[in-house]
mmCIF file of C-alpha atoms in Angstrom:
data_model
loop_
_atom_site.group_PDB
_atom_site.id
_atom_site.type_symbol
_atom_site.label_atom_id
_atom_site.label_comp_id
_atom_site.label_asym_id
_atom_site.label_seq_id
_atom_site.Cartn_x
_atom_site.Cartn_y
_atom_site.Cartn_z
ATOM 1 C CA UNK A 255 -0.080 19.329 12.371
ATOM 2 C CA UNK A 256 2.181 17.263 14.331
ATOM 3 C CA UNK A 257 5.656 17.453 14.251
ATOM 4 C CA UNK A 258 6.623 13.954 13.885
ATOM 5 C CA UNK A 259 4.300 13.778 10.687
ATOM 6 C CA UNK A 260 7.606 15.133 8.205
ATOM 7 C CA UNK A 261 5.846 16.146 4.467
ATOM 8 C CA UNK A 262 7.095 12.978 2.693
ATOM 9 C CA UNK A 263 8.129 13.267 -0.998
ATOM 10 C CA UNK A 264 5.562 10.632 -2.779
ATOM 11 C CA UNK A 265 8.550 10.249 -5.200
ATOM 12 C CA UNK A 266 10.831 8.254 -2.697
ATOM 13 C CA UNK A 267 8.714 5.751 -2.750
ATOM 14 C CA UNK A 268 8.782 3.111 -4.864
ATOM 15 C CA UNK A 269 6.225 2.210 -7.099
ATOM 16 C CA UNK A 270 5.404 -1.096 -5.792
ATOM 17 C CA UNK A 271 4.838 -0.091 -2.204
ATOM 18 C CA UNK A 272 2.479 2.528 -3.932
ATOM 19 C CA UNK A 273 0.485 -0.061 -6.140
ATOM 20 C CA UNK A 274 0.630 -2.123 -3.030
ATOM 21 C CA UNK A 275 -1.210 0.304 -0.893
ATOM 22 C CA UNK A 276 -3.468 2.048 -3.134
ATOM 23 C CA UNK A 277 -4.689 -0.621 -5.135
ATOM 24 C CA UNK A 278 -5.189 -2.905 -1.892
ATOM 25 C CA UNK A 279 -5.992 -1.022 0.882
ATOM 26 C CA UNK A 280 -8.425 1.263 1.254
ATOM 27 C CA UNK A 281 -12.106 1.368 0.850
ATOM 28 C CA UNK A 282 -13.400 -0.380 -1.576
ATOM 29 C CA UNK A 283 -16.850 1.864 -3.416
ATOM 30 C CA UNK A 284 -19.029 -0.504 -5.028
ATOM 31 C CA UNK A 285 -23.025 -0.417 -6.560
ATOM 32 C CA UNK A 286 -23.966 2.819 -8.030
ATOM 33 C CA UNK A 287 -20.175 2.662 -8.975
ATOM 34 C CA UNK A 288 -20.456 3.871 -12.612
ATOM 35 C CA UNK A 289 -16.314 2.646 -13.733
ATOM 36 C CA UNK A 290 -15.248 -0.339 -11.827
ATOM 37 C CA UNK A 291 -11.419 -0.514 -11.506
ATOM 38 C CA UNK A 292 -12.647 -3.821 -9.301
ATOM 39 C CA UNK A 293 -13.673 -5.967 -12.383
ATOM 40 C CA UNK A 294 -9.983 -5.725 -13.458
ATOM 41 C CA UNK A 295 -7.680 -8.533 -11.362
ATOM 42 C CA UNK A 296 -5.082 -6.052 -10.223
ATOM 43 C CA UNK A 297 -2.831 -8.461 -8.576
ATOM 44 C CA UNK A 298 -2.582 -9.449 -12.379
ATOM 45 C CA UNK A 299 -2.076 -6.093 -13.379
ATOM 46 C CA UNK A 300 -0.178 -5.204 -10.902
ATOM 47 C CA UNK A 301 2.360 -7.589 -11.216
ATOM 48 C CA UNK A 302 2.784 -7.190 -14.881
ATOM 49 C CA UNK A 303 3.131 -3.663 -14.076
ATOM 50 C CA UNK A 304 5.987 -4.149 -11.352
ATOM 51 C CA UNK A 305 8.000 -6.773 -13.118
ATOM 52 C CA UNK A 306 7.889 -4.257 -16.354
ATOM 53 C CA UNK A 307 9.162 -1.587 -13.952
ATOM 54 C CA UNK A 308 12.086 -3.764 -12.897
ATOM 55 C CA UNK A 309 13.001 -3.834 -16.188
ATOM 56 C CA UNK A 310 12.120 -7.233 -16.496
ATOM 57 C CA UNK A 311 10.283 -7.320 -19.504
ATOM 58 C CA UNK A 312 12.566 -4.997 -21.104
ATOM 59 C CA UNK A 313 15.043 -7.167 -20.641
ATOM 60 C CA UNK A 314 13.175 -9.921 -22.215
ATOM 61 C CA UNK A 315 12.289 -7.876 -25.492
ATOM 62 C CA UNK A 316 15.841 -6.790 -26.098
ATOM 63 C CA UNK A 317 16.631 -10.665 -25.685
ATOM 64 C CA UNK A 318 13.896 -11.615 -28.137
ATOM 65 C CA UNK A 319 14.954 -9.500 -30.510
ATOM 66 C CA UNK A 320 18.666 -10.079 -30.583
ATOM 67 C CA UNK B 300 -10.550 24.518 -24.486
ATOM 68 C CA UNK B 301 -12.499 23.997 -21.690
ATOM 69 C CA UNK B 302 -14.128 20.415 -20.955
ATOM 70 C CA UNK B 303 -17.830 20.311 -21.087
ATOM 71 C CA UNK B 304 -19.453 19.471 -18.295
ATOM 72 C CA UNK B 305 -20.838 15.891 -20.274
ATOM 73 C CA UNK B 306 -16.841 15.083 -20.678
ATOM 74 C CA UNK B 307 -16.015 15.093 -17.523
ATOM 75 C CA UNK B 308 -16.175 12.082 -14.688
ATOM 76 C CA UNK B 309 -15.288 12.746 -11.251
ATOM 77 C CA UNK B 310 -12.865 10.723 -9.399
ATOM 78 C CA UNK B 311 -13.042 10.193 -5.742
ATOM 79 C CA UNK B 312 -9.761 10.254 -3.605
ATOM 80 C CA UNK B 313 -10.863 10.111 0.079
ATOM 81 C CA UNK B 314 -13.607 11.415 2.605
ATOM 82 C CA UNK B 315 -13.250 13.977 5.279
ATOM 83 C CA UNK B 316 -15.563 16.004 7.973
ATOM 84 C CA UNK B 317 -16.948 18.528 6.293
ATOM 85 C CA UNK B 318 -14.483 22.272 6.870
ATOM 86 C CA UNK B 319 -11.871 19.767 8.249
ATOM 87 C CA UNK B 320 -9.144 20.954 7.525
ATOM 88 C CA UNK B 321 -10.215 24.671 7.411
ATOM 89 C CA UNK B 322 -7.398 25.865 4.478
ATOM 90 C CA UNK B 323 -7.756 23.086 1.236
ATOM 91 C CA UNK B 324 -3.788 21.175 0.995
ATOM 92 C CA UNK B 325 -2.261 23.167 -1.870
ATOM 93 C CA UNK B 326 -2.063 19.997 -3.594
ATOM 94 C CA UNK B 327 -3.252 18.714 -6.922
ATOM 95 C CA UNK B 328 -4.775 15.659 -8.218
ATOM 96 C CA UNK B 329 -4.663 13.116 -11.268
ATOM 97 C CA UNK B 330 -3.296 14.633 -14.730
ATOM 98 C CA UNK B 331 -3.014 18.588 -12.438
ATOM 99 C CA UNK B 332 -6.553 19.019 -11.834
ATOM 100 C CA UNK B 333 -7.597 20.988 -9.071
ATOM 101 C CA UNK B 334 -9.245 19.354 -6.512
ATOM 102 C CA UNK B 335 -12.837 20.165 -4.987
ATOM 103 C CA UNK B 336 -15.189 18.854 -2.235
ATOM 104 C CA UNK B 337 -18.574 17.452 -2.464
ATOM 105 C CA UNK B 338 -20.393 17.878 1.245
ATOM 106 C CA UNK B 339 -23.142 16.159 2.436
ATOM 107 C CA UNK B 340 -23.729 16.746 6.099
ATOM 108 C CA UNK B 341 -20.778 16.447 8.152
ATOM 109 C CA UNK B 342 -18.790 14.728 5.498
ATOM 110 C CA UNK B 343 -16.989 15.684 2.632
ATOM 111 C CA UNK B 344 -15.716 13.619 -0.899
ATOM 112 C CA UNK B 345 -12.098 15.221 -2.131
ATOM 113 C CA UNK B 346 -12.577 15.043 -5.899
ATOM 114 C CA UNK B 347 -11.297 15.478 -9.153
ATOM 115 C CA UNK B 348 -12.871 15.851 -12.240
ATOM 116 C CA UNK B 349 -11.068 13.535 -14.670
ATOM 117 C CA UNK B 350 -11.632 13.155 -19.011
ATOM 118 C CA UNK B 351 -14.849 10.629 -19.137
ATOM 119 C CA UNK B 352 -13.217 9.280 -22.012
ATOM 120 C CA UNK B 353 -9.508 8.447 -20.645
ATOM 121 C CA UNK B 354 -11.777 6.841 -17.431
ATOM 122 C CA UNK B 355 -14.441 5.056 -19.234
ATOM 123 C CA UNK B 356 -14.261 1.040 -18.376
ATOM 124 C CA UNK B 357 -12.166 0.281 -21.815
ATOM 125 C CA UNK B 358 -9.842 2.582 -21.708
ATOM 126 C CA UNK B 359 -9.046 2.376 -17.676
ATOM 127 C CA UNK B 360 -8.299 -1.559 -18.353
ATOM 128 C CA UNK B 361 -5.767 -0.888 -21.053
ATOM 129 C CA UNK B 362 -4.415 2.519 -18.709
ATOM 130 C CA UNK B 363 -3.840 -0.243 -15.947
ATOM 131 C CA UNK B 364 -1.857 -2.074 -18.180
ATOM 132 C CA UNK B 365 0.166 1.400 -18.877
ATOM 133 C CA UNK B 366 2.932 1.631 -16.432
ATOM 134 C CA UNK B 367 4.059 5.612 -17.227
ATOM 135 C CA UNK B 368 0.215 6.422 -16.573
ATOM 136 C CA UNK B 369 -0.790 4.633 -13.920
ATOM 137 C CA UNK B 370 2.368 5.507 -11.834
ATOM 138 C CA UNK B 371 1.659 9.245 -12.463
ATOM 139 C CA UNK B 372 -2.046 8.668 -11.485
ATOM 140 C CA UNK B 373 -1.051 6.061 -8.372
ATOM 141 C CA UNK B 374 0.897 8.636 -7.303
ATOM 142 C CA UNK B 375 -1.739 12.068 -7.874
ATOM 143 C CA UNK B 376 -3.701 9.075 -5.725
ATOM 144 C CA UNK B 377 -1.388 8.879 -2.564
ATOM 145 C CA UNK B 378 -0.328 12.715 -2.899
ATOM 146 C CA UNK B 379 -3.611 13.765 -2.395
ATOM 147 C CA UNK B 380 -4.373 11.445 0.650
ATOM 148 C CA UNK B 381 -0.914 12.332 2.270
ATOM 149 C CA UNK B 382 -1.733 16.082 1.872
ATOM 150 C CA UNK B 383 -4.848 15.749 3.771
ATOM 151 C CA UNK B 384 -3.829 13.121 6.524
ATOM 152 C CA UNK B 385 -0.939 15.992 7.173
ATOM 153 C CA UNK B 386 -3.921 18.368 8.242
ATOM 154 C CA UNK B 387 -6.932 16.168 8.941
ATOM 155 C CA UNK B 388 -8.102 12.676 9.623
ATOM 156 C CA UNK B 389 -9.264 11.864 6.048
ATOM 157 C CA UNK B 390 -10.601 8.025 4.950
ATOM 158 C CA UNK B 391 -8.753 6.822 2.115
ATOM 159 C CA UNK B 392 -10.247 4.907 -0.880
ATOM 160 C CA UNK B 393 -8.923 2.302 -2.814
ATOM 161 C CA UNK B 394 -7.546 3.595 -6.270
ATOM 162 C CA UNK B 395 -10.117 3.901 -8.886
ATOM 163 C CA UNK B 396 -13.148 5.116 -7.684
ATOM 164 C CA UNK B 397 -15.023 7.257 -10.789
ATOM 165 C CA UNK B 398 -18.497 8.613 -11.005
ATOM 166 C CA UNK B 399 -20.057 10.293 -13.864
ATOM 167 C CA UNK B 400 -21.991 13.033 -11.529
ATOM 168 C CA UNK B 401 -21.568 15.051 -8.363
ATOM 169 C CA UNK B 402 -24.902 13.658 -7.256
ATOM 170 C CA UNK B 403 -23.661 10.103 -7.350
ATOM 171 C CA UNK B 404 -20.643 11.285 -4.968
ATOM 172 C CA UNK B 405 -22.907 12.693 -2.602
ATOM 173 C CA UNK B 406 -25.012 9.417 -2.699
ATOM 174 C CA UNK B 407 -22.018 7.359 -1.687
ATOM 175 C CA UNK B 408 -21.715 10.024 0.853
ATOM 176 C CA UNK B 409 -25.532 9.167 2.102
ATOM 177 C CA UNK B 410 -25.000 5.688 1.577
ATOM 178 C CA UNK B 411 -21.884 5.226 3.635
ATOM 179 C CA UNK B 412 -22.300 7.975 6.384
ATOM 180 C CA UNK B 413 -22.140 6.110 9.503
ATOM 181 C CA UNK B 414 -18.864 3.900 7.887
ATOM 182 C CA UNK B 415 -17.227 6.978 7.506
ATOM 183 C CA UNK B 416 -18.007 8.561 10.497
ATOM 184 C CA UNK B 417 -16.668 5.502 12.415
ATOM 185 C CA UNK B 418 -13.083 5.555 10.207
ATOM 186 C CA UNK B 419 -12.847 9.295 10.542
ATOM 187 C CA UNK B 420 -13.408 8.626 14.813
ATOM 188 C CA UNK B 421 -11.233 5.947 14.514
ATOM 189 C CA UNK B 422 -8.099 7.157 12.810
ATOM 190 C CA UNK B 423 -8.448 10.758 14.331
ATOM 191 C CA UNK B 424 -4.909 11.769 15.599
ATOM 192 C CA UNK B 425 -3.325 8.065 14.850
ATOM 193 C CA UNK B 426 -1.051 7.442 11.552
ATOM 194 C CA UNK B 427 -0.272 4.401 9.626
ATOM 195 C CA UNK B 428 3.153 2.932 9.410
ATOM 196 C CA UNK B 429 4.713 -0.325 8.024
ATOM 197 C CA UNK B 430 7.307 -2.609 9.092
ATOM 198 C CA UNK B 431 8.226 -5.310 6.909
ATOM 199 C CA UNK B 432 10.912 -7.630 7.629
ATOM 200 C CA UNK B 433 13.695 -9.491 5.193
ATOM 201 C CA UNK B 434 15.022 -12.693 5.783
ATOM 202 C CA UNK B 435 18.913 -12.561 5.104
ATOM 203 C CA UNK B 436 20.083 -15.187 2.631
ATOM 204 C CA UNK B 437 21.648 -17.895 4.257
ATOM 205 C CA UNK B 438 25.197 -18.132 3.626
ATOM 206 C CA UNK B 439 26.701 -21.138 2.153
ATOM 207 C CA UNK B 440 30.033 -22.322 2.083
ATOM 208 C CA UNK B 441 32.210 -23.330 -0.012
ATOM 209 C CA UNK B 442 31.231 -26.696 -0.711
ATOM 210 C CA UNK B 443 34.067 -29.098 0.954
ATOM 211 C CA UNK B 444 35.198 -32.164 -1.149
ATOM 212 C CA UNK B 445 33.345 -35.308 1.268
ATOM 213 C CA UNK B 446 35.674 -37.907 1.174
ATOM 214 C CA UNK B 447 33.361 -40.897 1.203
ATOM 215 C CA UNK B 448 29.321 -41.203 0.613
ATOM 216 C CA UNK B 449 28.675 -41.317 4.651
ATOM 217 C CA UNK B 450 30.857 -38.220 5.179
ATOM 218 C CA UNK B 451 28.945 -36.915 2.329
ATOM 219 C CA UNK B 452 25.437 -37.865 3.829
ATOM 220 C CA UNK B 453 26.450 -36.608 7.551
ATOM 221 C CA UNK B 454 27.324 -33.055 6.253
ATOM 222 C CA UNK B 455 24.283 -32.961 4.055
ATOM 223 C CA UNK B 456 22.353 -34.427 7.593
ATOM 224 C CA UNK B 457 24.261 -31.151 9.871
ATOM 225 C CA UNK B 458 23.489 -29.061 7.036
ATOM 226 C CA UNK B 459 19.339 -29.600 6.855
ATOM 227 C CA UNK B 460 19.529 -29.667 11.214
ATOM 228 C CA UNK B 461 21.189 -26.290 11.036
ATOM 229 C CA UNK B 462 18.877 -25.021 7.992
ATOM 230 C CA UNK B 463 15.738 -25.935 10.273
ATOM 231 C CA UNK B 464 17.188 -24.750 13.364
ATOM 232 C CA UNK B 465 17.399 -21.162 11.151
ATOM 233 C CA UNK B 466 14.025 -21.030 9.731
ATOM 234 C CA UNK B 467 12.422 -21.996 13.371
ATOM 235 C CA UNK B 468 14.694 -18.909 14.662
ATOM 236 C CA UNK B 469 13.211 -16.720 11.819
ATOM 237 C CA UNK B 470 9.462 -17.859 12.698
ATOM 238 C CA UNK B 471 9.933 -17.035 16.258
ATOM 239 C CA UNK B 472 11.475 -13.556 15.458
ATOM 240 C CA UNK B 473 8.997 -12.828 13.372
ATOM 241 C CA UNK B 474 6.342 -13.397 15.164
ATOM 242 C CA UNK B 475 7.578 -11.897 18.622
ATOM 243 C CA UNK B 476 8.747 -8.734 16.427
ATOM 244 C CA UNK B 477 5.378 -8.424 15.662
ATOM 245 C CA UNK B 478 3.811 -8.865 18.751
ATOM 246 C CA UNK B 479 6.405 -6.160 20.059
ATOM 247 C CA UNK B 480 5.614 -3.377 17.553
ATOM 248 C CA UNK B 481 1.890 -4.091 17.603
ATOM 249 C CA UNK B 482 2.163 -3.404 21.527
ATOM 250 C CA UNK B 483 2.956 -0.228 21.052
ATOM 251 C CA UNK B 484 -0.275 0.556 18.325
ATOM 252 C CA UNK B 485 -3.354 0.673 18.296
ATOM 253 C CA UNK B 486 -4.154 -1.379 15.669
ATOM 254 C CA UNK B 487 -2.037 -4.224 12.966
ATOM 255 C CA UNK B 488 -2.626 -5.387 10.309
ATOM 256 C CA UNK B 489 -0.286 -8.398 8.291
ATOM 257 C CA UNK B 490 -0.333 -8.091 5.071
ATOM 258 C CA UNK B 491 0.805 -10.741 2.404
ATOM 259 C CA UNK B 492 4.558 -10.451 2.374
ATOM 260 C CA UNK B 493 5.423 -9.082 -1.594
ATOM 261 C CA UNK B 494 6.862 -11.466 -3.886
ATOM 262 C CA UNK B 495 10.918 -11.613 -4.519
ATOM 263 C CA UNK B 496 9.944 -11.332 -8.259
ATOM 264 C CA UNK B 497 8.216 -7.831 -7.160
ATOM 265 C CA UNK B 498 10.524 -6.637 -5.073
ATOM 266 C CA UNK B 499 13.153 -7.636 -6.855
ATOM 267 C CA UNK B 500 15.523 -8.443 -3.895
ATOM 268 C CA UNK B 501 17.083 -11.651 -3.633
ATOM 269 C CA UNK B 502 16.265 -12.225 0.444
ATOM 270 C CA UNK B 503 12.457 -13.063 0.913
ATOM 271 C CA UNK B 504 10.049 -10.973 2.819
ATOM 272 C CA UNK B 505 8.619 -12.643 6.154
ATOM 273 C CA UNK B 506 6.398 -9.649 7.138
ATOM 274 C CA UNK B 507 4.327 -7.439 5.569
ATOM 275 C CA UNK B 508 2.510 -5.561 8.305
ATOM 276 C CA UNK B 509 0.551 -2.441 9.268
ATOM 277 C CA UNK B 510 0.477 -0.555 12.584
ATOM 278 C CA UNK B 511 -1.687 2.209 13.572
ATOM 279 C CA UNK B 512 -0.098 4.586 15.830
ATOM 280 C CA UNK B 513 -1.299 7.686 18.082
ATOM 281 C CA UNK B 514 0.607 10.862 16.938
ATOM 282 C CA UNK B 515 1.667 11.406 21.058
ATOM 283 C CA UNK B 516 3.122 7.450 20.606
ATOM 284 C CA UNK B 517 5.575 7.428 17.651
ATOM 285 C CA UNK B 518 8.459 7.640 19.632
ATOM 286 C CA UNK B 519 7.486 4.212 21.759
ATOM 287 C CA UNK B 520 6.859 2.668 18.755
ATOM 288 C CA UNK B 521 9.787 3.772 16.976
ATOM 289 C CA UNK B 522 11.503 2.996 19.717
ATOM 290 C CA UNK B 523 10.174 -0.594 19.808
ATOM 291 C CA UNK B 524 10.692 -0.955 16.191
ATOM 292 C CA UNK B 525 14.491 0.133 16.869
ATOM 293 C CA UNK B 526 14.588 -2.651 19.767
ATOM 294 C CA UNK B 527 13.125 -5.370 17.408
ATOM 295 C CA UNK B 528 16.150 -4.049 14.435
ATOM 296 C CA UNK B 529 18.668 -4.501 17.006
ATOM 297 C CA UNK B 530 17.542 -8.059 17.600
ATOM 298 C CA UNK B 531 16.723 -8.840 14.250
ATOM 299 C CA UNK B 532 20.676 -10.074 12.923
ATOM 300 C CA UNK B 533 20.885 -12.319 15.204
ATOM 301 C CA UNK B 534 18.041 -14.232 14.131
ATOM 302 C CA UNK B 535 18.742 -13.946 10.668
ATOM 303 C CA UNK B 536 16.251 -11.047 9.618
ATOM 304 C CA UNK B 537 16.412 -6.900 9.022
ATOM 305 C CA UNK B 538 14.103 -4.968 9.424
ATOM 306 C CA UNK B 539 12.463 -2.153 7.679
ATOM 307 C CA UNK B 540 10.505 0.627 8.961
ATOM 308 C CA UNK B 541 8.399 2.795 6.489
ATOM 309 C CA UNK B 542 6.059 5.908 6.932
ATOM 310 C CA UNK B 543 3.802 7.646 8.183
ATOM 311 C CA UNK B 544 1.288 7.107 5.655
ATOM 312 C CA UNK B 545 -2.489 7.997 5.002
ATOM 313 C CA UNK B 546 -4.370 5.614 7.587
ATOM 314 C CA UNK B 547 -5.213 2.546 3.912
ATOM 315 C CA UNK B 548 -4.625 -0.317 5.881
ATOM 316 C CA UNK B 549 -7.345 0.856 8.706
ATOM 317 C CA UNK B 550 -10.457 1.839 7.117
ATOM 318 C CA UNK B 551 -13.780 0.422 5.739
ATOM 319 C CA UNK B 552 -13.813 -2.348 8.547
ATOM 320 C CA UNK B 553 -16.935 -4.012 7.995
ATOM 321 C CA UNK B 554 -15.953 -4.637 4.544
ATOM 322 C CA UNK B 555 -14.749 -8.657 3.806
ATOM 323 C CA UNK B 556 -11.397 -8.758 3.092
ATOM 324 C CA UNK B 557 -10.113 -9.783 -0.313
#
């Protein structure tokens, strides 16, 4: 193990740059695949996801239901 | 209780050469379960077994929609991936790949030998990083009171000149930043920059990009992303460095690109 390569706590990263990588990077297992995550859009998903993390649609419920 | 074995699906995090590295990562995997290895050959699967029901098709779509779970299982994802690249080269997957038997593992293994072989070669000893780089806002000024409409019209004239003159700055920055880091990897990768209504920052991203690096070359290439920072004001950017990270951006080659 290198020294340069410092144990990294996964929880310093955000979740977007995490959702970014392992959602579309990678490689991607297809055929005998038995559960395809791949069928769902996850840029759509994704995004939901990220703007709900940043609050954003929490934001919007409290507003709808003032 | 203890699952049955009918209950259970097992979910596929990464492949590595079989024995490499010689002591498992004391590291866990999605919802705490321990991970294991399915070998074939030279090659091995890192697995999990994960509930069949919680990973059936339905119930995955609606999980992705669940931000609480799929952060904690995004995250088991990356742990497990960062624990191996710390002791072995080690081919990640993209997130989500679930089969219902051990056998079907080891027939991706079959299936995909010589890929893996070739990503395993290729990112031996080399780690990912990223570099992404943030346009600063531009800054406007108080707006000044224009006399007449030509005054008016001449400052809105300097203003759009001076606007241009900025973005053609940023686009040559950007791309000579790029070529700079890239120099000192061994392979990029640009990405498509994240959206301001992801990152939630009001300055827009104007690179998203991957670099693979040689563990004996971090320090030239940190060194060259330092350079390319120090430059970066006065074109109107900042720049971010981020990693190292398991090698995502630089595996499954042959594959078309979404």
């Amino acid at each position: 193990v290198s020294s340069e390569l410092e144990p990294r706590l996964a929880e310093q990263v955000t979740l977007l740059e995490l959702v970014d990588k392992v959602l579309n990077t990678g490689v991607v297992i297809n055929g005998d695949i038995t559960l395809a995550v791949a069928d769902v859009d996850l840029v759509y998903v994704g995004l939901r996801l990220l703007l709900a993390s940043a609050g954003t649609l929490d934001e919007q419920r409290s507003v709808e239901a003032a | 209780v203890i699952d049955a074995p009918q209950q259970t699906a097992w979910y596929v995090y990464g492949v590595v050469q079989r024995g490499d590295p010689a002591t498992a990562p004391a590291v866990t995997g999605i919802a705490d379960a321990p991970l294991e290895l399915v070998e074939l050959d030279a090659l091995a699967a890192i697995v999990s077994g994960v509930d069949r029901e919680s990973f059936s098709e339905d119930a995955l779509a609606a999980k992705l929609n669940d931000r609480a779970w799929l952060e904690d299982a995004v995250r088991a994802h990356e742990r497990v991936l960062e624990a191996y690249a710390l002791a072995a080269p080690v081919v990640p997957l993209r997130f989500g790949a679930i089969y219902h038997a051990r056998d079907d593992v080891e027939g991706l293994l079959a299936q995909r030998q010589e890929q893996f072989e070739r990503d395993l070669a290729f990112v031996r000893d080399r780690t990912e990083y990223g570099v992404k780089v943030w346009a600063r806002e531009a800054v406007h000024d108080e707006p000044q009171v224009a006399s007449t409409g030509r005054a008016y019209l001449e400052r809105r004239l300097a203003e759009q000149t001076h606007r241009e003159t900025a973005s053609e700055q940023l686009r040559t920055f950007v791309r000579s930043a790029h070529e700079r880091i890239a120099e000192q990897s061994v392979a990029a990768v640009v990405n498509r920059p994240q959206p301001r209504e992801l990152t939630g920052r009001s300055e827009p991203m104007v690179l998203n990009a991957a670099y693979l690096v040689e563990r004996g070359g971090v320090g030239a290439f940190e060194a060259a992303v330092e350079a390319v920072a120090a430059d970066a004001a006065g074109a109107g950017a900042a720049v971010e460095l981020n990693g190292p990270w398991p090698p995502h951006n630089f595996v499954g080659a042959d594959e078309v690109s979404p």
